[in-house]
Amino acid sequence: MPKLVEYAEAGPEVRAVFDAIKAARGVPDVNNFWKALAVDPASLKRTWESLNQVMAPGTLDPVVKEMLYLAVSMAAGCAYCTASHGAAARAKGMSDAMYGELIAIVGMAAETNRLAEALRVPVDTGFD
Amino acid sequence: MPKLVEYAEAGPEVRAVFDAIKAARGVPDVNNFWKALAVDPASLKRTWESLNQVMAPGTLDPVVKEMLYLAVSMAAGCAYCTASHGAAARAKGMSDAMYGELIAIVGMAAETNRLAEALRVPVDTGFD
Amino acid sequence: MPKLVEYAEAGPEVRAVFDAIKAARGVPDVNNFWKALAVDPASLKRTWESLNQVMAPGTLDPVVKEMLYLAVSMAAGCAYCTASHGAAARAKGMSDAMYGELIAIVGMAAETNRLAEALRVPVDTGFD
Amino acid sequence: MPKLVEYAEAGPEVRAVFDAIKAARGVPDVNNFWKALAVDPASLKRTWESLNQVMAPGTLDPVVKEMLYLAVSMAAGCAYCTASHGAAARAKGMSDAMYGELIAIVGMAAETNRLAEALRVPVDTGFD
Amino acid sequence: MPKLVEYAEAGPEVRAVFDAIKAARGVPDVNNFWKALAVDPASLKRTWESLNQVMAPGTLDPVVKEMLYLAVSMAAGCAYCTASHGAAARAKGMSDAMYGELIAIVGMAAETNRLAEALRVPVDTGFD
Amino acid sequence: MPKLVEYAEAGPEVRAVFDAIKAARGVPDVNNFWKALAVDPASLKRTWESLNQVMAPGTLDPVVKEMLYLAVSMAAGCAYCTASHGAAARAKGMSDAMYGELIAIVGMAAETNRLAEALRVPVDTGFD
């Protein structure tokens, strides 16, 4: 079993980030990702701050941002990330139909990605 | 140089797909991807038809669909696909600000994807 | 430009492997892969010996072995390997039709690989 | 647990594909991959049809096609696909010796793929 | 050609990061990575700050840190990153012999990584 | 469950390698990786010999070599390899602080790897 740092055994640096996550999300405990990352308190803090900045309100709709995160996680084959960002996307409004369309794109893009690489297709002038 | 099949040398099966692509997109010639894929006419036809179905109007906005395709291509490290779907996303309305937010998510997701894998984080019960 | 070690500047360890490659393949010079790998003579020798063992005559037909090598290289997105093992597969008898079928499988497998990961499909009992 | 759509709860579109799979394979139930993919009926139908076309009789021997599919799945690190296409390759005639040679190629190709990328080897003129 | 933001055309946010990079590294201009990333000033700033934190003096020797960064970049197949972190590792003291050993590990790990995945090896109890 | 070859059922070729591993490591039994790889005795022998050569004493410190192996395994998303080389690195002297710095580099490199690919950054002249 990988090491998961629980609040009770955490130092003040880790507790401060855990508290910030719990407050921001209104949850009683942080997810396993944060507990695992707490083995390196500096990475924990930096990752939480970076994530907040990247997912902050902007031009894109929050559910679109979360779906982009989910699509990248699926493409990277990260099961944990697919599960956690799938749940987050649902919470932000991803419907079954939206999820179905996302799945279709992830699969199709994987196929054309490999075909373009397998055929070593030169970039068309117009794309640049 | 990989083999690119030009219209002039193509057989009727390939020409039919090339004609369909040119008509659907209102372009004088197809992109290199299709010329390269034409070495296998059956794959050319199937891929064009699948792509049309996957990217057809649905619940998601067309520019969102294209951005999801682009994000997967970036995550997969496919330079050709990144260039072509980047151009397509621009054509469908992706602004500089939207592109900036997409780039930030692709990078950040890559980091947390690897961290979750590196730490072998078990999936939280609540995510399933 | 990455460093390529030419025969004239190579030490005796590297020259011995280069000579073995040239003799085995009946070519006047080794490919860039071997020249690049010669920056680490131990890796050069080990890789040449391992490759010979892995691709030695066995149960599978030589062209099938080369096509498996090619398919893995395409899946891994290695352009050099796709080019070199594509040429090798052609030399060992891969026809245009066989190449077309291989391309189709590489693309299709990439799609179902991602879909299976994206959907986190549990392994069926019968598969084990 | 990811969502698996069972026949009893499936709509007519999904049932039609499930019936086609069961008939084609002579099995009482479809594998988990199809049950999971059924969350998007359009993807389910398209993927089944594409797979049939890609794996249809052609120039390559059916067991070779299945081994190519398996090799790509191993290279992509998809555990489900490795398990399912491993079982399929066995069913189509892959012996222990053939499996051993395939494993050796998948491992060796992974090493030379990374070495070629790590050394950024330029493609030899003769390969194109 | 991808967009590269030059100092002359950059806004104050981007210029501030470019100035910080030039000062920290004692170079007259920043590398292409930073010019490309400047299309999203927030990502530029965050990435520069994160990189500084991650590569700051710690327990590991600076050349070891840079070699770890290089090894990950080689494993990920990122040609730009392999070139830039290869140059950085050289500058921090990586000798030809050290580079040779690193190359050997990157190649060998790629092989055993794929073999472990291909064989779906269960994790030994003792490793956790 | 993937096939694991136990000593009692192994042939003389496999037993010879298992004996060599047990003697070299002073362990009563070999890890699952070797038991799984024993389905192809030639690969088992070659991989054990290659691993010994690659990880043999050289210029780099043994713990640095093991950390490089671990970093590549994390980047490749191989859970088994991450667990086994993580344990090996600990045994060779990797402290919690060293592990924390390694984790930070693996995550950060993954992000900049993807950003460099996503932005298709051209290699700076000075890097070659």
PDB file of C-alpha atoms in Angstrom, chain F:
ATOM      1  CA  MET F   1      -4.386 -13.955 -13.028  1.00  0.00           C
ATOM      2  CA  PRO F   2      -1.276 -13.810 -15.180  1.00  0.00           C
ATOM      3  CA  LYS F   3       0.862 -16.952 -15.180  1.00  0.00           C
ATOM      4  CA  LEU F   4       3.668 -17.005 -12.568  1.00  0.00           C
ATOM      5  CA  VAL F   5       6.246 -19.813 -12.913  1.00  0.00           C
ATOM      6  CA  GLU F   6       7.234 -21.229  -9.509  1.00  0.00           C
ATOM      7  CA  TYR F   7      10.634 -22.878  -8.926  1.00  0.00           C
ATOM      8  CA  ALA F   8       9.089 -26.328  -8.326  1.00  0.00           C
ATOM      9  CA  GLU F   9       7.543 -26.432 -11.797  1.00  0.00           C
ATOM     10  CA  ALA F  10      10.379 -24.676 -13.657  1.00  0.00           C
ATOM     11  CA  GLY F  11      12.751 -26.312 -16.142  1.00  0.00           C
ATOM     12  CA  PRO F  12      16.558 -26.288 -15.726  1.00  0.00           C
ATOM     13  CA  GLU F  13      17.064 -23.093 -17.793  1.00  0.00           C
ATOM     14  CA  VAL F  14      14.660 -21.111 -15.616  1.00  0.00           C
ATOM     15  CA  ARG F  15      15.963 -22.648 -12.372  1.00  0.00           C
ATOM     16  CA  ALA F  16      19.506 -21.593 -13.270  1.00  0.00           C
ATOM     17  CA  VAL F  17      18.435 -17.942 -13.574  1.00  0.00           C
ATOM     18  CA  PHE F  18      16.272 -18.114 -10.441  1.00  0.00           C
ATOM     19  CA  ASP F  19      19.263 -19.551  -8.538  1.00  0.00           C
ATOM     20  CA  ALA F  20      21.507 -16.759  -9.838  1.00  0.00           C
ATOM     21  CA  ILE F  21      19.010 -14.092  -8.745  1.00  0.00           C
ATOM     22  CA  LYS F  22      18.574 -15.628  -5.276  1.00  0.00           C
ATOM     23  CA  ALA F  23      22.345 -15.888  -4.811  1.00  0.00           C
ATOM     24  CA  ALA F  24      23.029 -12.344  -6.023  1.00  0.00           C
ATOM     25  CA  ARG F  25      20.331 -10.813  -3.825  1.00  0.00           C
ATOM     26  CA  GLY F  26      20.461 -13.165  -0.863  1.00  0.00           C
ATOM     27  CA  VAL F  27      16.722 -13.800  -0.971  1.00  0.00           C
ATOM     28  CA  PRO F  28      14.810 -17.056  -0.486  1.00  0.00           C
ATOM     29  CA  ASP F  29      12.614 -16.553  -3.576  1.00  0.00           C
ATOM     30  CA  VAL F  30      12.576 -14.339  -6.688  1.00  0.00           C
ATOM     31  CA  ASN F  31      10.051 -11.531  -7.191  1.00  0.00           C
ATOM     32  CA  ASN F  32       6.906 -11.881  -9.289  1.00  0.00           C
ATOM     33  CA  PHE F  33       8.512 -10.085 -12.242  1.00  0.00           C
ATOM     34  CA  TRP F  34      10.973 -12.933 -12.760  1.00  0.00           C
ATOM     35  CA  LYS F  35       8.298 -15.597 -12.233  1.00  0.00           C
ATOM     36  CA  ALA F  36       6.126 -13.919 -14.882  1.00  0.00           C
ATOM     37  CA  LEU F  37       8.991 -13.447 -17.316  1.00  0.00           C
ATOM     38  CA  ALA F  38       9.880 -17.138 -16.984  1.00  0.00           C
ATOM     39  CA  VAL F  39       7.141 -17.936 -19.520  1.00  0.00           C
ATOM     40  CA  ASP F  40       9.899 -17.105 -22.022  1.00  0.00           C
ATOM     41  CA  PRO F  41      13.156 -18.561 -20.618  1.00  0.00           C
ATOM     42  CA  ALA F  42      15.315 -16.802 -23.227  1.00  0.00           C
ATOM     43  CA  SER F  43      13.863 -13.399 -22.242  1.00  0.00           C
ATOM     44  CA  LEU F  44      14.289 -14.248 -18.573  1.00  0.00           C
ATOM     45  CA  LYS F  45      18.005 -14.998 -19.017  1.00  0.00           C
ATOM     46  CA  ARG F  46      18.689 -12.038 -21.306  1.00  0.00           C
ATOM     47  CA  THR F  47      16.812  -9.557 -19.085  1.00  0.00           C
ATOM     48  CA  TRP F  48      18.600 -10.684 -15.926  1.00  0.00           C
ATOM     49  CA  GLU F  49      21.998 -10.412 -17.629  1.00  0.00           C
ATOM     50  CA  SER F  50      21.182  -7.017 -19.163  1.00  0.00           C
ATOM     51  CA  LEU F  51      19.902  -5.656 -15.862  1.00  0.00           C
ATOM     52  CA  ASN F  52      23.105  -6.727 -14.124  1.00  0.00           C
ATOM     53  CA  GLN F  53      25.210  -5.013 -16.748  1.00  0.00           C
ATOM     54  CA  VAL F  54      23.154  -1.794 -16.731  1.00  0.00           C
ATOM     55  CA  MET F  55      23.074  -1.536 -12.930  1.00  0.00           C
ATOM     56  CA  ALA F  56      26.701  -2.610 -12.386  1.00  0.00           C
ATOM     57  CA  PRO F  57      29.052  -0.270 -10.480  1.00  0.00           C
ATOM     58  CA  GLY F  58      30.120   2.656 -12.650  1.00  0.00           C
ATOM     59  CA  THR F  59      30.469   6.400 -12.407  1.00  0.00           C
ATOM     60  CA  LEU F  60      27.052   7.023 -10.914  1.00  0.00           C
ATOM     61  CA  ASP F  61      26.255   6.198  -7.305  1.00  0.00           C
ATOM     62  CA  PRO F  62      24.106   3.019  -6.983  1.00  0.00           C
ATOM     63  CA  VAL F  63      21.267   4.943  -5.301  1.00  0.00           C
ATOM     64  CA  VAL F  64      21.293   7.497  -8.131  1.00  0.00           C
ATOM     65  CA  LYS F  65      21.070   4.693 -10.689  1.00  0.00           C
ATOM     66  CA  GLU F  66      18.125   3.194  -8.855  1.00  0.00           C
ATOM     67  CA  MET F  67      16.419   6.595  -8.593  1.00  0.00           C
ATOM     68  CA  LEU F  68      16.835   7.123 -12.336  1.00  0.00           C
ATOM     69  CA  TYR F  69      15.245   3.713 -12.906  1.00  0.00           C
ATOM     70  CA  LEU F  70      12.429   4.651 -10.557  1.00  0.00           C
ATOM     71  CA  ALA F  71      11.863   8.032 -12.236  1.00  0.00           C
ATOM     72  CA  VAL F  72      11.599   6.402 -15.674  1.00  0.00           C
ATOM     73  CA  SER F  73       9.146   3.842 -14.286  1.00  0.00           C
ATOM     74  CA  MET F  74       7.002   6.593 -12.765  1.00  0.00           C
ATOM     75  CA  ALA F  75       7.055   8.528 -16.036  1.00  0.00           C
ATOM     76  CA  ALA F  76       6.020   5.377 -17.900  1.00  0.00           C
ATOM     77  CA  GLY F  77       3.135   4.776 -15.493  1.00  0.00           C
ATOM     78  CA  CYS F  78       4.258   1.240 -14.590  1.00  0.00           C
ATOM     79  CA  ALA F  79       2.823   0.544 -11.129  1.00  0.00           C
ATOM     80  CA  TYR F  80       4.750  -2.697 -10.601  1.00  0.00           C
ATOM     81  CA  CYS F  81       8.061  -1.081 -11.595  1.00  0.00           C
ATOM     82  CA  THR F  82       7.343   1.945  -9.407  1.00  0.00           C
ATOM     83  CA  ALA F  83       6.713  -0.317  -6.419  1.00  0.00           C
ATOM     84  CA  SER F  84       9.708  -2.605  -6.980  1.00  0.00           C
ATOM     85  CA  HIS F  85      12.269   0.058  -7.875  1.00  0.00           C
ATOM     86  CA  GLY F  86      10.902   2.272  -5.105  1.00  0.00           C
ATOM     87  CA  ALA F  87      11.665  -0.518  -2.636  1.00  0.00           C
ATOM     88  CA  ALA F  88      15.099  -1.045  -4.234  1.00  0.00           C
ATOM     89  CA  ALA F  89      15.927   2.663  -4.047  1.00  0.00           C
ATOM     90  CA  ARG F  90      14.940   2.738  -0.359  1.00  0.00           C
ATOM     91  CA  ALA F  91      17.177  -0.276   0.263  1.00  0.00           C
ATOM     92  CA  LYS F  92      20.091   1.490  -1.432  1.00  0.00           C
ATOM     93  CA  GLY F  93      19.728   4.629   0.660  1.00  0.00           C
ATOM     94  CA  MET F  94      16.972   6.845  -0.736  1.00  0.00           C
ATOM     95  CA  SER F  95      15.719   8.912   2.214  1.00  0.00           C
ATOM     96  CA  ASP F  96      12.259  10.489   2.592  1.00  0.00           C
ATOM     97  CA  ALA F  97      13.718  13.854   1.585  1.00  0.00           C
ATOM     98  CA  MET F  98      15.348  12.381  -1.529  1.00  0.00           C
ATOM     99  CA  TYR F  99      12.086  10.651  -2.430  1.00  0.00           C
ATOM    100  CA  GLY F 100      10.195  13.927  -1.991  1.00  0.00           C
ATOM    101  CA  GLU F 101      12.561  15.727  -4.365  1.00  0.00           C
ATOM    102  CA  LEU F 102      12.335  12.906  -6.897  1.00  0.00           C
ATOM    103  CA  ILE F 103       8.512  13.007  -6.810  1.00  0.00           C
ATOM    104  CA  ALA F 104       8.581  16.762  -7.359  1.00  0.00           C
ATOM    105  CA  ILE F 105      10.838  16.397 -10.405  1.00  0.00           C
ATOM    106  CA  VAL F 106       8.751  13.594 -11.921  1.00  0.00           C
ATOM    107  CA  GLY F 107       5.618  15.725 -11.637  1.00  0.00           C
ATOM    108  CA  MET F 108       7.191  18.960 -12.846  1.00  0.00           C
ATOM    109  CA  ALA F 109       8.957  17.278 -15.774  1.00  0.00           C
ATOM    110  CA  ALA F 110       5.664  15.703 -16.832  1.00  0.00           C
ATOM    111  CA  GLU F 111       4.121  19.172 -16.949  1.00  0.00           C
ATOM    112  CA  THR F 112       6.904  20.839 -18.930  1.00  0.00           C
ATOM    113  CA  ASN F 113       7.201  17.778 -21.207  1.00  0.00           C
ATOM    114  CA  ARG F 114       3.548  18.172 -22.181  1.00  0.00           C
ATOM    115  CA  LEU F 115       3.802  21.958 -22.482  1.00  0.00           C
ATOM    116  CA  ALA F 116       6.826  21.695 -24.795  1.00  0.00           C
ATOM    117  CA  GLU F 117       4.970  19.167 -26.937  1.00  0.00           C
ATOM    118  CA  ALA F 118       1.677  21.064 -26.824  1.00  0.00           C
ATOM    119  CA  LEU F 119       3.403  24.240 -27.962  1.00  0.00           C
ATOM    120  CA  ARG F 120       5.606  22.331 -30.452  1.00  0.00           C
ATOM    121  CA  VAL F 121       8.643  24.293 -29.264  1.00  0.00           C
ATOM    122  CA  PRO F 122      11.547  24.251 -31.767  1.00  0.00           C
ATOM    123  CA  VAL F 123      14.878  23.113 -30.280  1.00  0.00           C
ATOM    124  CA  ASP F 124      17.179  26.078 -29.533  1.00  0.00           C
ATOM    125  CA  THR F 125      20.423  26.075 -31.523  1.00  0.00           C
ATOM    126  CA  GLY F 126      22.486  26.186 -28.370  1.00  0.00           C
ATOM    127  CA  PHE F 127      21.147  22.852 -27.099  1.00  0.00           C
ATOM    128  CA  ASP F 128      22.680  20.712 -29.827  1.00  0.00           C
TER     129      ASP F 128
END
